[in-house]
JSON list of C-alpha atoms in Angstrom, two decimals:
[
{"chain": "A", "resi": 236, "resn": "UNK", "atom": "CA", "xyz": [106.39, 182.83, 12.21]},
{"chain": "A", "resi": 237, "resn": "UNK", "atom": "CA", "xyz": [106.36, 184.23, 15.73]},
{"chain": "A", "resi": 238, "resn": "UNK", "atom": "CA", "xyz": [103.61, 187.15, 16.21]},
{"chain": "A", "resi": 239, "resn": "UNK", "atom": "CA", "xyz": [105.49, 190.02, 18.02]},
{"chain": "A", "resi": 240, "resn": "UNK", "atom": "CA", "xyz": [102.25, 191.96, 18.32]},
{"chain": "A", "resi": 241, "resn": "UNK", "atom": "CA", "xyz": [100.29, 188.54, 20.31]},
{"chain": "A", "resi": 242, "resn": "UNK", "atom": "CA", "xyz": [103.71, 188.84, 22.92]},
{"chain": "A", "resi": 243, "resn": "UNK", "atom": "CA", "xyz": [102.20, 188.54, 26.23]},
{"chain": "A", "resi": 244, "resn": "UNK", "atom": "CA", "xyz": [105.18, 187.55, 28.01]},
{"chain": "A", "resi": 245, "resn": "UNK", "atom": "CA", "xyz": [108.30, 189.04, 28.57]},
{"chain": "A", "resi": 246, "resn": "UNK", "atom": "CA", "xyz": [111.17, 188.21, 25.54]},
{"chain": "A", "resi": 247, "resn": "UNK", "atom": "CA", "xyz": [113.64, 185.34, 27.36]},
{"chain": "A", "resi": 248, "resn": "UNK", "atom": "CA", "xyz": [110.29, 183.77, 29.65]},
{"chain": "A", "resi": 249, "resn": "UNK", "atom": "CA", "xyz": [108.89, 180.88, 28.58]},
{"chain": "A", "resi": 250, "resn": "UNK", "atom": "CA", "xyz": [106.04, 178.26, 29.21]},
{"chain": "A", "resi": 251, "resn": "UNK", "atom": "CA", "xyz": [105.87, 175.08, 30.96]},
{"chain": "A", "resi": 252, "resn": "UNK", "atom": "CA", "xyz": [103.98, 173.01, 28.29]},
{"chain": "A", "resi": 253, "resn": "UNK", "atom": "CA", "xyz": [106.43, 173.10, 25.72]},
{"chain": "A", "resi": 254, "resn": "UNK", "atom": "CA", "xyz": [105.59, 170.05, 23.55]},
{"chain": "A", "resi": 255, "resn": "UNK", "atom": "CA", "xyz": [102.24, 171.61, 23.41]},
{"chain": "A", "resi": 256, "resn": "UNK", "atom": "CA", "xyz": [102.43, 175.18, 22.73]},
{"chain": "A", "resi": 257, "resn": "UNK", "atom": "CA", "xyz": [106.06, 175.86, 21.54]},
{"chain": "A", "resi": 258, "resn": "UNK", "atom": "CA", "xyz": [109.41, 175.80, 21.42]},
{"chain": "A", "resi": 259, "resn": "UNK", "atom": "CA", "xyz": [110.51, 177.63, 24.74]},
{"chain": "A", "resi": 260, "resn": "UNK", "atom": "CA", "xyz": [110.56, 176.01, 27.95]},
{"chain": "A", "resi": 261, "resn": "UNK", "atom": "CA", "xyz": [110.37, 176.78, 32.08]},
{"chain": "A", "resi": 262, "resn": "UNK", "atom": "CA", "xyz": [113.46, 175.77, 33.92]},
{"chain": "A", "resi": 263, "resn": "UNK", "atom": "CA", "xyz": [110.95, 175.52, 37.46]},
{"chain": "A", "resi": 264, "resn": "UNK", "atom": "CA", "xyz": [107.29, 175.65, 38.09]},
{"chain": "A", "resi": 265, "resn": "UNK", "atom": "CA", "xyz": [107.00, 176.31, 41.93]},
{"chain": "A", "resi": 266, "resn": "UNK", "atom": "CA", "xyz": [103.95, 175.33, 43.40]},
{"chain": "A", "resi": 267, "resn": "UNK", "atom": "CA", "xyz": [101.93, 175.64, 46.40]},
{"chain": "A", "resi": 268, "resn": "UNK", "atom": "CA", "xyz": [98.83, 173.92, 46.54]},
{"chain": "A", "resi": 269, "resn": "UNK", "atom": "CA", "xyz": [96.75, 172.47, 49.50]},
{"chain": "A", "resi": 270, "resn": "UNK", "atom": "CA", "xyz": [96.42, 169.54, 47.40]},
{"chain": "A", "resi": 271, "resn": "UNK", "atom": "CA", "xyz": [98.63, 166.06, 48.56]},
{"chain": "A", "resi": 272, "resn": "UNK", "atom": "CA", "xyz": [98.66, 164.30, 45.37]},
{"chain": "A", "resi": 273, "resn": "UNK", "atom": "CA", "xyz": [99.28, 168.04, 43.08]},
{"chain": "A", "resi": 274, "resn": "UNK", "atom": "CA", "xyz": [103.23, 166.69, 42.57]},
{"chain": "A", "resi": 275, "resn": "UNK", "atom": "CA", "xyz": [102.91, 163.12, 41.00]},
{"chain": "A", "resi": 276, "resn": "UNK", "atom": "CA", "xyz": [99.52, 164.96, 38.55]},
{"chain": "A", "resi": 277, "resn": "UNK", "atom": "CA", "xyz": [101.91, 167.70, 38.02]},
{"chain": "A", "resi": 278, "resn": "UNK", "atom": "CA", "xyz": [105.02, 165.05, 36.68]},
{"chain": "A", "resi": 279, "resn": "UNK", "atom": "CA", "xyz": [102.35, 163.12, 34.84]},
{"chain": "A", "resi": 280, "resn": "UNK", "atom": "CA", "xyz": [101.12, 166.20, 33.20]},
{"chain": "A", "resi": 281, "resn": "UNK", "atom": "CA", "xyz": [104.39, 167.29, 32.32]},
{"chain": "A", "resi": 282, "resn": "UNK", "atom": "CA", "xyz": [106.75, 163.98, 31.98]},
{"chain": "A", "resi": 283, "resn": "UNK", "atom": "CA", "xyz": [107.69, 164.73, 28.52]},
{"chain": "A", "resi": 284, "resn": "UNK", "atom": "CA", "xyz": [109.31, 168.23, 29.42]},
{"chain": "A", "resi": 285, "resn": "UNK", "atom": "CA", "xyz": [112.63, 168.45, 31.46]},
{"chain": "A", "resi": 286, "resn": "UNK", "atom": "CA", "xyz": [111.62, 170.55, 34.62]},
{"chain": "A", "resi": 287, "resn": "UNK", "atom": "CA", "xyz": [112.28, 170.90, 37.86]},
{"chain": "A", "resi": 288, "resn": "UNK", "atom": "CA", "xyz": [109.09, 171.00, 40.06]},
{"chain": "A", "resi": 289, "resn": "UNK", "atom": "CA", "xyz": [109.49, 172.54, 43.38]},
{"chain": "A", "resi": 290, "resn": "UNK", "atom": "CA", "xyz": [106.95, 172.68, 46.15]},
{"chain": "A", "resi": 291, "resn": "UNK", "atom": "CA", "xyz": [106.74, 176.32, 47.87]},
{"chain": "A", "resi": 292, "resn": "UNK", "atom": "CA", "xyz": [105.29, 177.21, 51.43]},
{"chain": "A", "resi": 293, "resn": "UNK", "atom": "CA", "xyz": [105.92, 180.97, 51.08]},
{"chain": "A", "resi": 294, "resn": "UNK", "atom": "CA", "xyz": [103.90, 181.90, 48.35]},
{"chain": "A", "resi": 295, "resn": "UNK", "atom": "CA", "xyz": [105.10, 185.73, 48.29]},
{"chain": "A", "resi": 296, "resn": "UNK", "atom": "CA", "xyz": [108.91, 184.25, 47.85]},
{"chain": "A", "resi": 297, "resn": "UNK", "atom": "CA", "xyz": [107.35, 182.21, 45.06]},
{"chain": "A", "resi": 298, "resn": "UNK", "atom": "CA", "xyz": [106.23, 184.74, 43.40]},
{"chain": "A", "resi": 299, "resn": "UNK", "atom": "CA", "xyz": [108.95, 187.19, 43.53]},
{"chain": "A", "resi": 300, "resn": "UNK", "atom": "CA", "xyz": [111.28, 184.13, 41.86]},
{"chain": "A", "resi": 301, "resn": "UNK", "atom": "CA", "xyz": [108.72, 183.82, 39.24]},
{"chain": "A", "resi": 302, "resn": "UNK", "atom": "CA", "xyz": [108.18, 185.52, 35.65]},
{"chain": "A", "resi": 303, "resn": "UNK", "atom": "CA", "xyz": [104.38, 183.91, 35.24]},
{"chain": "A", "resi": 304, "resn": "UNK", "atom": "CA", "xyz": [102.15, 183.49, 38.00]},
{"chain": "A", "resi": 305, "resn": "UNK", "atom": "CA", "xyz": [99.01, 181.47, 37.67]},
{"chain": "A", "resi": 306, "resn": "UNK", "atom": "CA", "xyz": [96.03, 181.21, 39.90]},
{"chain": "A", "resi": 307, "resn": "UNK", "atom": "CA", "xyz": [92.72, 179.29, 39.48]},
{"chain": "A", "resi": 308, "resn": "UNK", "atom": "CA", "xyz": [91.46, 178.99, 42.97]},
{"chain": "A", "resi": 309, "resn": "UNK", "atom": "CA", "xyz": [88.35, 179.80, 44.70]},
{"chain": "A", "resi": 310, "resn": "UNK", "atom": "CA", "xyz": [89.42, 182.39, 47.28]},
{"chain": "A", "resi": 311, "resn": "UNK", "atom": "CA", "xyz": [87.47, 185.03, 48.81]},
{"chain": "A", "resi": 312, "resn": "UNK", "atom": "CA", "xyz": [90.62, 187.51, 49.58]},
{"chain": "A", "resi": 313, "resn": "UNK", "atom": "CA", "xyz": [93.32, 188.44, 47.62]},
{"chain": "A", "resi": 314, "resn": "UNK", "atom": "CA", "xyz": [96.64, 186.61, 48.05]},
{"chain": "A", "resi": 315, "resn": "UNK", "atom": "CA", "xyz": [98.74, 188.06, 45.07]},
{"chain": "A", "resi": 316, "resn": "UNK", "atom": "CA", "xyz": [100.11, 191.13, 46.68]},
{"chain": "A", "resi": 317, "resn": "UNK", "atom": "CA", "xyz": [101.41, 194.42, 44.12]},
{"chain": "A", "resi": 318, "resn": "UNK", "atom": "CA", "xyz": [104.51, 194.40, 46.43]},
{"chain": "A", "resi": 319, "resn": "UNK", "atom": "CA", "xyz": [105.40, 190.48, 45.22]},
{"chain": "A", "resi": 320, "resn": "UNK", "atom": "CA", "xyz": [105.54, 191.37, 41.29]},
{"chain": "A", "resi": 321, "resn": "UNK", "atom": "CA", "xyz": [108.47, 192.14, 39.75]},
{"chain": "A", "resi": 322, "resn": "UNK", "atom": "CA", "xyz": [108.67, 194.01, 36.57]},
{"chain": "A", "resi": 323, "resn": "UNK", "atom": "CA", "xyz": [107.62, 192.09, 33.39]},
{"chain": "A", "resi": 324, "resn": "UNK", "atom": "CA", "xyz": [105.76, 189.51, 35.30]},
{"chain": "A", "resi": 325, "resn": "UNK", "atom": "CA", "xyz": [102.57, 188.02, 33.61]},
{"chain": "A", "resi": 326, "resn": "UNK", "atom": "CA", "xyz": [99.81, 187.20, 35.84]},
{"chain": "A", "resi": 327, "resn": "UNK", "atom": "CA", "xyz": [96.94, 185.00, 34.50]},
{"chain": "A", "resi": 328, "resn": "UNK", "atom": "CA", "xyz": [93.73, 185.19, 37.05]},
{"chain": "A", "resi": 329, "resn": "UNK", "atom": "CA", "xyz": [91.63, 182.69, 36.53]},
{"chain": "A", "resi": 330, "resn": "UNK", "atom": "CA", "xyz": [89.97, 181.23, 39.52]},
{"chain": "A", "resi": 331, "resn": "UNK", "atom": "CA", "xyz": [87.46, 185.08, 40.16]},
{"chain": "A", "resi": 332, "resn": "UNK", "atom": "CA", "xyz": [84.41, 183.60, 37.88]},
{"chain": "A", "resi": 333, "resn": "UNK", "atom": "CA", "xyz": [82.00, 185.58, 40.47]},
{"chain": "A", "resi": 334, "resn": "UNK", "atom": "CA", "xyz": [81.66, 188.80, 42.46]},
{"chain": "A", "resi": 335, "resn": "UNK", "atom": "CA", "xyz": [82.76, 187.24, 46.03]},
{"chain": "A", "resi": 336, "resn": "UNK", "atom": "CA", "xyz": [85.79, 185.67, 44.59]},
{"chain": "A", "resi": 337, "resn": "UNK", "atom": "CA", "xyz": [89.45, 187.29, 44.45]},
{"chain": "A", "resi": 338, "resn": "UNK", "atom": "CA", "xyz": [92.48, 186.76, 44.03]},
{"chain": "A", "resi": 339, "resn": "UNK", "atom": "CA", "xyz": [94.68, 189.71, 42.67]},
{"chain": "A", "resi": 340, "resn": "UNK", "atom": "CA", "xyz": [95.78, 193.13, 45.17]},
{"chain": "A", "resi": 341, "resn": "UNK", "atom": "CA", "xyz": [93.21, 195.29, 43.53]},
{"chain": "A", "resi": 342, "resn": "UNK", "atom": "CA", "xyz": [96.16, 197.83, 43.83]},
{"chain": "A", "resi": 343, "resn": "UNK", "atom": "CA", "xyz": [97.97, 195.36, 41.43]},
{"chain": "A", "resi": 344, "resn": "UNK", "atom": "CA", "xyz": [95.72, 195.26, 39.13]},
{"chain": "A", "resi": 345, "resn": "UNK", "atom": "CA", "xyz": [94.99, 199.31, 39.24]},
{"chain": "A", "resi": 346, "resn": "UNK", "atom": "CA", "xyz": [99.09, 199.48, 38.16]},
{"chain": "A", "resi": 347, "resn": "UNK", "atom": "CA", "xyz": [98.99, 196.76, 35.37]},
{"chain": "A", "resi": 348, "resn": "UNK", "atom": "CA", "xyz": [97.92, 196.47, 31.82]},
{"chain": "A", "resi": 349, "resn": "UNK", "atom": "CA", "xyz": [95.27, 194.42, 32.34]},
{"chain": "A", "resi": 350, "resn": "UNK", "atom": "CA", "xyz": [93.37, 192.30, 29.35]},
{"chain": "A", "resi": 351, "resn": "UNK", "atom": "CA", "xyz": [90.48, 190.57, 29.71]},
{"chain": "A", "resi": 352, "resn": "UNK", "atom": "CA", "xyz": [88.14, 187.76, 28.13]},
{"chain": "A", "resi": 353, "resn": "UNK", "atom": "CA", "xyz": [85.02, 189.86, 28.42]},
{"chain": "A", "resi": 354, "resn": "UNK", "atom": "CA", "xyz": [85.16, 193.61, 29.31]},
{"chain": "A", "resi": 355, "resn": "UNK", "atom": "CA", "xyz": [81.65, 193.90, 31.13]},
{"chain": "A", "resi": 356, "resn": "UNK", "atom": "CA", "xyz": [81.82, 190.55, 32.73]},
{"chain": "A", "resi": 357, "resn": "UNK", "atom": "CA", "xyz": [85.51, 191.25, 34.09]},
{"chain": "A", "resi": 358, "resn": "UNK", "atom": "CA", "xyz": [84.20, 194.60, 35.29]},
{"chain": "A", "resi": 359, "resn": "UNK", "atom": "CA", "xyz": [81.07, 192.96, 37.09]},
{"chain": "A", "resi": 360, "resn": "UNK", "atom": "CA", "xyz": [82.56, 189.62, 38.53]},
{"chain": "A", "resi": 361, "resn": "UNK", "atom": "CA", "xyz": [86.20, 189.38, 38.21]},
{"chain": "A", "resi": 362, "resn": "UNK", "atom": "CA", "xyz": [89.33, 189.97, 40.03]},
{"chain": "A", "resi": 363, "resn": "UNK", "atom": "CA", "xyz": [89.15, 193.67, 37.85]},
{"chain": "A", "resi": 364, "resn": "UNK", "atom": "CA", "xyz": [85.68, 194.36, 39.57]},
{"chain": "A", "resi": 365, "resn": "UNK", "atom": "CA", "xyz": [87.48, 194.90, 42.86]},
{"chain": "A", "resi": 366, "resn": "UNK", "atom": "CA", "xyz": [89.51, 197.26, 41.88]},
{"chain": "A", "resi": 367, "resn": "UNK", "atom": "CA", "xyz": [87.05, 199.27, 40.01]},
{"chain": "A", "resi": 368, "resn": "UNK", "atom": "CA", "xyz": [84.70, 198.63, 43.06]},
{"chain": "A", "resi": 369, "resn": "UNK", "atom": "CA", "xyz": [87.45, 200.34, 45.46]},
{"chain": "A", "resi": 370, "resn": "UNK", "atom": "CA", "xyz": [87.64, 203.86, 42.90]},
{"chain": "A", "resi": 371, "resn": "UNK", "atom": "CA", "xyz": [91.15, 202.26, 42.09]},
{"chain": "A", "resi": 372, "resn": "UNK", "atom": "CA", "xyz": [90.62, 201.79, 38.45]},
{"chain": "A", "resi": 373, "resn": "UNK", "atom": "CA", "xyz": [87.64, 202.69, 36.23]},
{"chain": "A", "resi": 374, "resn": "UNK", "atom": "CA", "xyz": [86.32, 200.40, 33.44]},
{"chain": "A", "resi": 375, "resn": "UNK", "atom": "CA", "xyz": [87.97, 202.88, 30.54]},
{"chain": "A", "resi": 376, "resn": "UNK", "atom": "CA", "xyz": [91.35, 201.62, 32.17]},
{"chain": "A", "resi": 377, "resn": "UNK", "atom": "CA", "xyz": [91.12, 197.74, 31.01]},
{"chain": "A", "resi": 378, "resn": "UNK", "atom": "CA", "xyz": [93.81, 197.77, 28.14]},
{"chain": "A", "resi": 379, "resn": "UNK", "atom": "CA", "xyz": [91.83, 195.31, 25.98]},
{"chain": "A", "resi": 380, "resn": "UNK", "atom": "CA", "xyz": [89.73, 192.03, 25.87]},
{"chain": "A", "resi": 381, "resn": "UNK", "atom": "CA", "xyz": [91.79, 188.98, 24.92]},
{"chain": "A", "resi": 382, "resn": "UNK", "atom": "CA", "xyz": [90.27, 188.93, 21.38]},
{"chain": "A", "resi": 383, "resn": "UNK", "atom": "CA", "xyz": [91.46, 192.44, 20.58]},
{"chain": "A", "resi": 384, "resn": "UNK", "atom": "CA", "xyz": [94.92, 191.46, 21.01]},
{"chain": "A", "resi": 385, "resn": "UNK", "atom": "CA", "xyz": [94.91, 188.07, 19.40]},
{"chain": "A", "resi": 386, "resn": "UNK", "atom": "CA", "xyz": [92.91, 189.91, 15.85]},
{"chain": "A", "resi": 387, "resn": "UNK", "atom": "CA", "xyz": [95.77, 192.46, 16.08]},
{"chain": "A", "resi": 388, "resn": "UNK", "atom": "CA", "xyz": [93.75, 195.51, 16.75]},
{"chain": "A", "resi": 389, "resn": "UNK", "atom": "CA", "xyz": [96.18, 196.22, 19.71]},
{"chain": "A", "resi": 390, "resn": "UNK", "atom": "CA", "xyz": [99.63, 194.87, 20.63]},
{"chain": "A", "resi": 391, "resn": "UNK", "atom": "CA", "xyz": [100.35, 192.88, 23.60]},
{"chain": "A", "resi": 392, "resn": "UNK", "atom": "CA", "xyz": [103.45, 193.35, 25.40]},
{"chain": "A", "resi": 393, "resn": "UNK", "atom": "CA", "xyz": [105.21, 196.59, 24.72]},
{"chain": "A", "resi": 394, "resn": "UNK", "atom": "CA", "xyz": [108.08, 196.44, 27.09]},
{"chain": "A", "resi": 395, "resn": "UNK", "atom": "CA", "xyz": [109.79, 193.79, 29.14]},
{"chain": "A", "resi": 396, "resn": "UNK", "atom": "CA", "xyz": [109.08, 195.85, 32.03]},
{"chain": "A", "resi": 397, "resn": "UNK", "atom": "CA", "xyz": [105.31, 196.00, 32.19]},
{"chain": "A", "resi": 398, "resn": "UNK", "atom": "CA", "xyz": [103.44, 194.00, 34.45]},
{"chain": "A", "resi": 399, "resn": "UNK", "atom": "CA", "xyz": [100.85, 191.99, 31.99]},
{"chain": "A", "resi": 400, "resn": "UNK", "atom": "CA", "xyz": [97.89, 191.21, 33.92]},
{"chain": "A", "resi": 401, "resn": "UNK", "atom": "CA", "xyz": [95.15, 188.71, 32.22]},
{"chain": "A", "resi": 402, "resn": "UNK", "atom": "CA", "xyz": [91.72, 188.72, 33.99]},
{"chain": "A", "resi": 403, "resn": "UNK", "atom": "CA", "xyz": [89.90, 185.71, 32.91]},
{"chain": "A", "resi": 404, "resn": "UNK", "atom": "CA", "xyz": [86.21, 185.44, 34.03]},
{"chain": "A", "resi": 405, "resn": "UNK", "atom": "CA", "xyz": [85.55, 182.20, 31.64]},
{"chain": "A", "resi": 406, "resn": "UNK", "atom": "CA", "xyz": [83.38, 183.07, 28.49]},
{"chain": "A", "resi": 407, "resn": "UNK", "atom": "CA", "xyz": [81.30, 180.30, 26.88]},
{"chain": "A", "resi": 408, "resn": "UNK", "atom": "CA", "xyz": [83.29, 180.45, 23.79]},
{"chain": "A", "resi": 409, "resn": "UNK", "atom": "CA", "xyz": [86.73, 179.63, 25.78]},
{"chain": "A", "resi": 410, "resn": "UNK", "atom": "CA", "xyz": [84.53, 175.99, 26.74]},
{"chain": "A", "resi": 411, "resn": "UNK", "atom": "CA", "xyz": [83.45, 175.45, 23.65]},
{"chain": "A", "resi": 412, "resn": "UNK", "atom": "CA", "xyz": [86.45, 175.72, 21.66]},
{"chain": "A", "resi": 413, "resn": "UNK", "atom": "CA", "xyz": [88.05, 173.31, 24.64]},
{"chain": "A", "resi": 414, "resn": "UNK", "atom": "CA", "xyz": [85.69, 170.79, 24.71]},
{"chain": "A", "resi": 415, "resn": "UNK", "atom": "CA", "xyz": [86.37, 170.66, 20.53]},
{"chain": "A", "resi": 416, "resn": "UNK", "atom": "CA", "xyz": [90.28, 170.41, 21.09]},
{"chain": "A", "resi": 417, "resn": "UNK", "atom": "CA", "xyz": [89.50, 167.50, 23.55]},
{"chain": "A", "resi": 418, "resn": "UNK", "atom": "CA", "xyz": [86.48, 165.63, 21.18]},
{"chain": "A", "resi": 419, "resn": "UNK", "atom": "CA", "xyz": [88.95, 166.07, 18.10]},
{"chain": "A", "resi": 420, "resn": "UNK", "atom": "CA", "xyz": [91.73, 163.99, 19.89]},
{"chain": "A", "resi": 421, "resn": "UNK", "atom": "CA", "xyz": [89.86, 161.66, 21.52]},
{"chain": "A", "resi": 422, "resn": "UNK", "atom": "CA", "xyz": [88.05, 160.97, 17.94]},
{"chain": "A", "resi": 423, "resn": "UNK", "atom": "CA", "xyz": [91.54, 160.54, 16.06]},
{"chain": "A", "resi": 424, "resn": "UNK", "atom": "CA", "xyz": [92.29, 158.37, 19.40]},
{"chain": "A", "resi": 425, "resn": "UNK", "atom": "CA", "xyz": [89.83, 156.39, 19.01]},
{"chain": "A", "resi": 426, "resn": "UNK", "atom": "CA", "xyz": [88.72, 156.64, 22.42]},
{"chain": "A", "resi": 427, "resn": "UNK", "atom": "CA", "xyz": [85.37, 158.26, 24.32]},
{"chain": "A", "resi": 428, "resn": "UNK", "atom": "CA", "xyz": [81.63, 156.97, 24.97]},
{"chain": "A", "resi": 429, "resn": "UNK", "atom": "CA", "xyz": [79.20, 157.79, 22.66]},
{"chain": "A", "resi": 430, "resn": "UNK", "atom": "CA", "xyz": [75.99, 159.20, 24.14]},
{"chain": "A", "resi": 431, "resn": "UNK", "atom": "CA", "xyz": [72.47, 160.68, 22.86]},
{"chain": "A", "resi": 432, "resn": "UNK", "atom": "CA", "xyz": [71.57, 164.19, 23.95]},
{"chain": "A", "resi": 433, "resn": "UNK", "atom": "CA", "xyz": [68.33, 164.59, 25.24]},
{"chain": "A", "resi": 434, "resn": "UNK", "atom": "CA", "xyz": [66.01, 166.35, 22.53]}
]
């Protein structure tokens, strides 16, 4: 049973891992990366699901096409600018895990609903510290933490046209139920070293 209230993206968008997380699939993933080898990972990554992969140099054209934007990268100065976002796009920051990194127009994020993994850590290290930092937004303004949304204490998405902004700083809790996923499979696999922890 599909949870309307857990809706993050916009009704009609859909993901690129499929097989893994659902019925609904991309059409495209565009892609810019600075990264030679990123297409052949991308098609082994994502060989089971019919899409087209398509290499970008203009990263603002990109991102106008697209209904999810991802980024996970290291950089010091925003590069997702408020005047590339279309209504109902979701944005999922990832890669601003300290105070010197960003990646999100701190104007952007100052117009979105914005959830995060952990309220003060977003507020003192991520891409939502900026913005706060610049008298854009103030701390009151984050919509919710991740968790909020997912025990149903507040809805996600409320309209197509709202720009969904997740702010993800990396909480221990996010590793640890990871690294359980991965140890479960490679168990029932069959596959993995086993090793003593130091005492």
């Amino acid at each position: 049973m599909r949870r309307h209230d857990l809706r993050l993206r916009r009704t009609g968008t859909s993901t690129a891992a499929r097989d893994s997380f659902g019925s609904a699939a991309r059409e495209s993933l565009r892609v810019r990366s600075r990264y030679t080898n990123w297409e052949k990972l991308l098609r082994r990554t994502f060989g089971r699901v019919k899409i087209d992969i398509e290499p970008v140099r203009d990263l603002s054209i990109a991102i106008q096409k697209s209904d999810v934007c991802v980024t996970c990268t290291p950089a010091r100065e925003f590069f997702v600018c408020k005047e590339d976002i279309a209504p109902g796009t979701f944005v999922a920051a990832v890669g601003a895990d300290d105070a010197h990194k960003h990646e999100i127009d701190p104007a952007l994020i100052a117009s979105a609903r914005v959830v995060v993994d952990s309220l003060e850590q977003s507020c003192a290290i991520g891409d939502t510290h900026h913005a706060i930092a610049r008298g854009l937004m103030r701390k009151e303004d984050v919509y919710a933490e991740l968790g909020e949304i997912v025990a149903g204490k507040k809805p996600g998405r409320t309209s197509d046209d709202e720009i969904f902004i997740f702010d993800s700083t990396g909480v221990a809790i996010e590793d640890a139920v990871a690294a359980a996923a991965v140890y479960e499979k490679a168990r029932a696999a069959g596959i993995g070293t086993y090793f003593q922890f130091a005492a």
